[in-house]
Coordinates of C-alpha atoms and ligand atoms in Angstrom, one line a residue:
M166 CA -1.2 26.8 12.6
A167 CA -4.2 27.1 10.2
A168 CA -3.2 23.9 8.6
T169 CA -3.1 22.2 11.9
A170 CA -6.6 23.5 12.7
V171 CA -7.9 22.4 9.3
L172 CA -6.4 18.9 9.7
A173 CA -7.5 18.5 13.3
L174 CA -11.2 18.7 12.3
P175 CA -11.4 15.6 10.0
L176 CA -8.8 13.7 12.0
A177 CA -10.8 14.1 15.2
A178 CA -13.1 11.4 13.8
C179 CA -10.1 9.0 13.5
S180 CA -10.3 7.6 17.0
G181 CA -13.0 5.2 18.3
P182 CA -13.6 1.5 18.9
L183 CA -13.4 0.5 15.2
S184 CA -10.7 2.9 14.0
T185 CA -7.7 1.5 12.1
L186 CA -6.0 4.9 12.8
D187 CA -6.2 4.3 16.6
P188 CA -3.9 1.2 16.8
A189 CA -3.6 -0.7 20.0
G190 CA -1.0 -3.3 19.0
P191 CA 2.0 -3.8 16.7
A192 CA 0.3 -5.2 13.6
A193 CA -2.3 -2.4 13.7
S194 CA 0.5 0.2 14.2
N195 CA 2.2 -1.0 11.0
I196 CA -1.1 -0.7 9.1
A197 CA -1.7 2.8 10.5
I198 CA 1.9 3.9 9.6
L199 CA 1.4 2.6 6.1
W200 CA -1.9 4.4 5.9
W201 CA -0.3 7.7 6.9
I202 CA 2.6 7.2 4.4
M203 CA 0.0 6.6 1.6
F204 CA -2.1 9.6 2.9
W205 CA 0.9 12.0 2.9
G206 CA 2.2 10.7 -0.4
A207 CA -1.1 11.2 -2.0
A208 CA -1.6 14.6 -0.4
A209 CA 1.8 15.8 -1.6
L210 CA 1.1 14.6 -5.2
F211 CA -2.3 16.2 -5.1
L212 CA -0.8 19.5 -4.0
L213 CA 1.9 19.3 -6.7
V214 CA -0.6 18.7 -9.4
G215 CA -2.9 21.4 -8.1
V216 CA 0.0 23.9 -8.1
L217 CA 1.0 23.0 -11.6
Y218 CA -2.6 23.3 -12.7
A219 CA -2.9 26.8 -11.2
L220 CA 0.5 27.8 -12.7
A221 CA -0.7 26.7 -16.2
F222 CA -3.5 29.3 -15.8
Y223 CA -1.9 32.1 -13.9
R224 CA 1.8 31.9 -14.7
P225 CA 2.1 29.9 -17.9
Q226 CA 5.5 31.4 -18.6
M227 CA 6.9 29.6 -15.6
L228 CA 5.9 26.2 -17.1
S229 CA 6.9 27.0 -20.7
R230 CA 10.5 27.2 -19.6
F231 CA 10.5 23.4 -19.9
S232 CA 10.1 21.6 -23.2
V233 CA 7.3 19.1 -23.8
G234 CA 10.0 16.4 -23.8
Q235 CA 11.2 17.5 -20.4
W236 CA 7.7 17.3 -18.9
I237 CA 7.1 13.9 -20.3
V238 CA 10.4 12.4 -19.1
G239 CA 10.4 14.3 -15.8
G240 CA 6.7 14.1 -14.9
G241 CA 5.8 10.9 -16.7
L242 CA 8.8 8.7 -16.1
I243 CA 11.3 9.9 -13.5
M244 CA 8.8 11.2 -10.9
P245 CA 6.5 8.2 -10.9
T246 CA 9.5 5.9 -10.7
I247 CA 10.7 7.6 -7.6
V248 CA 7.3 7.9 -6.0
L249 CA 6.1 4.4 -6.8
T250 CA 9.4 2.8 -5.7
A251 CA 9.2 4.6 -2.4
L252 CA 5.6 3.8 -1.7
V253 CA 5.8 0.2 -2.9
T254 CA 9.0 -0.4 -0.8
A255 CA 7.2 1.0 2.3
A256 CA 4.2 -1.2 1.6
F257 CA 6.4 -4.3 1.2
V258 CA 8.4 -3.7 4.3
L259 CA 5.4 -3.0 6.5
G260 CA 3.3 -5.7 4.9
E261 CA 6.0 -8.3 5.5
R262 CA 5.9 -7.6 9.2
L263 CA 2.2 -8.6 9.3
I264 CA 2.9 -12.2 8.2
P265 CA 2.7 -14.6 11.1
K266 CA 6.2 -16.1 10.6
P267 CA 7.4 -19.0 12.8
M268 CA 8.9 -17.6 16.0
E269 CA 11.3 -19.1 18.5
D270 CA 8.5 -19.0 21.1
Q271 CA 5.5 -19.9 19.0
P272 CA 2.6 -17.8 20.1
P273 CA -0.4 -19.6 21.7
R274 CA -3.2 -20.5 19.3
V275 CA -6.8 -19.6 19.5
Y276 CA -9.6 -20.6 17.1
A277 CA -12.2 -18.3 15.6
M278 CA -15.1 -20.2 14.1
A279 CA -17.5 -18.1 12.1
H280 CA -21.2 -19.0 11.8
Q281 CA -24.2 -17.2 10.2
W282 CA -24.2 -15.0 12.3
N283 CA -21.9 -15.2 15.3
W284 CA -18.4 -16.2 16.3
Q285 CA -17.2 -18.9 18.6
F286 CA -13.8 -18.9 20.0
G287 CA -11.8 -21.9 21.2
Y288 CA -8.4 -22.3 22.8
D289 CA -5.5 -24.8 22.5
D290 CA -4.9 -25.0 26.2
A291 CA -8.5 -25.0 27.5
E292 CA -11.7 -27.0 27.0
G293 CA -14.9 -25.1 26.0
Q294 CA -15.7 -22.1 24.0
T295 CA -16.4 -18.4 24.4
L296 CA -18.5 -15.9 22.5
Q297 CA -15.9 -13.2 22.8
L298 CA -12.2 -13.8 22.2
H299 CA -10.0 -13.7 25.4
I300 CA -6.3 -13.1 25.0
P301 CA -3.4 -12.1 27.3
A302 CA -2.2 -8.5 26.7
G303 CA 1.3 -7.7 25.7
A304 CA 2.1 -10.9 23.8
P305 CA 1.3 -12.2 20.3
V306 CA -1.5 -14.7 19.8
D307 CA -2.2 -16.6 16.6
V308 CA -5.9 -16.6 15.6
V309 CA -6.8 -19.6 13.4
V310 CA -9.8 -18.4 11.4
T311 CA -12.3 -20.6 9.6
T312 CA -16.1 -20.9 9.1
S313 CA -18.8 -23.5 9.3
D314 CA -20.8 -22.1 6.4
V315 CA -20.2 -19.2 4.0
I316 CA -17.2 -16.8 3.7
H317 CA -16.8 -14.3 6.6
S318 CA -14.0 -12.0 7.6
F319 CA -12.4 -11.6 11.0
W320 CA -11.5 -7.9 11.6
V321 CA -10.5 -6.2 14.8
P322 CA -9.4 -2.8 13.4
R323 CA -7.4 -1.6 16.5
L324 CA -5.4 -4.9 16.6
A325 CA -4.8 -6.1 13.1
G326 CA -5.9 -6.3 9.5
K327 CA -8.7 -8.4 8.1
V328 CA -8.5 -12.1 7.4
D329 CA -11.1 -14.1 5.5
A330 CA -12.9 -17.1 7.1
I331 CA -13.1 -19.7 4.3
P332 CA -14.9 -23.0 4.5
G333 CA -12.6 -26.0 4.7
H334 CA -9.5 -23.7 5.1
E335 CA -7.7 -22.2 8.1
N336 CA -6.2 -18.7 7.8
V337 CA -3.8 -17.5 10.6
L338 CA -3.8 -13.9 11.8
R339 CA -1.3 -12.8 14.5
I340 CA -2.7 -10.3 16.8
E341 CA -1.3 -8.5 19.9
A342 CA -2.9 -6.0 22.3
D343 CA -0.3 -3.7 23.9
R344 CA -2.6 -3.1 27.0
P345 CA -5.5 -4.9 28.6
G346 CA -8.8 -3.7 27.3
T347 CA -11.8 -4.5 25.1
Y348 CA -11.3 -4.3 21.3
R349 CA -14.3 -4.4 19.1
G350 CA -14.4 -6.7 16.0
V351 CA -16.8 -7.2 13.2
C352 CA -17.4 -9.5 10.3
A353 CA -16.0 -7.7 7.3
E354 CA -17.4 -9.8 4.5
F355 CA -21.1 -9.6 3.6
C356 CA -22.5 -13.0 4.7
G357 CA -26.3 -12.7 4.7
D358 CA -28.9 -10.7 6.4
G359 CA -27.4 -11.1 9.8
H360 CA -24.1 -9.7 8.7
T361 CA -24.3 -6.4 10.6
R362 CA -25.1 -8.2 13.8
M363 CA -22.0 -10.3 13.5
R364 CA -19.9 -8.4 16.0
F365 CA -17.6 -9.6 18.7
A366 CA -14.9 -8.3 21.0
V367 CA -11.4 -9.3 21.8
I368 CA -10.9 -8.9 25.5
A369 CA -7.2 -8.6 26.4
H370 CA -6.4 -9.4 30.1
A371 CA -3.3 -8.7 32.2
P372 CA -1.3 -11.9 31.9
E373 CA -1.9 -12.8 35.6
D374 CA -5.7 -12.5 35.2
Y375 CA -5.9 -14.1 31.9
E376 CA -6.6 -17.8 32.7
A377 CA -9.1 -17.0 35.5
A378 CA -11.0 -14.5 33.3
R379 CA -11.1 -16.9 30.4
A380 CA -12.3 -19.8 32.6
A381 CA -15.1 -17.6 33.9
A382 CA -16.1 -16.7 30.3
I383 CA -16.1 -20.4 29.3
A384 CA -18.3 -21.2 32.2
R385 CA -20.7 -18.4 31.3
S386 CA -21.0 -19.4 27.7
G387 CA -21.6 -23.1 28.7
R388 CA -24.8 -22.2 30.6
Ligands
LIG515 CU1 -20.1 -12.8 8.5

């Protein structure tokens, strides 16, 4: 109960429009799961080392039952092998799921073009551009990210990880929003004195509203 109360305090700050720990889609959920695995893995190891450290001071006879060789083999070889194998496996399995692999129904493509200091979004199936990215909710969308000038980074923490925008190169990030809503994004690579203003939003619409909402946004940005 006390532990819950202690944990609730810092974790109360984990929600919010730019929180990786408040995922709103499958890619971000995998990242959050990986984060929690790493957090609890690190917390358990920290606790173990803390307990051993305390025992060395207050109950040294408990530790001296093991020989130096046993400590080195157990604590220096066997334990790290088990811990690192488990954590690396989790990271590989979850990281693999973030790769935009070819699908039977290839997701629609949208284009994110970074400029110093704003974003412009284009669409495979519509003329014109928008200043916020419009997507249908509940389905994957491939975002093709590039830049007209320096390196930027496209990051919508509640939907997916970061991907760099590199001149002359296209990086693809698969995003999906489980529900309609507005998801805030930022440029995550320092790109000059307008960097902190380089914000945008991904607006996910119910599939039936998507095209009309996007057409309205294109019309607005054309004015
Ligand atoms: Cu930038």
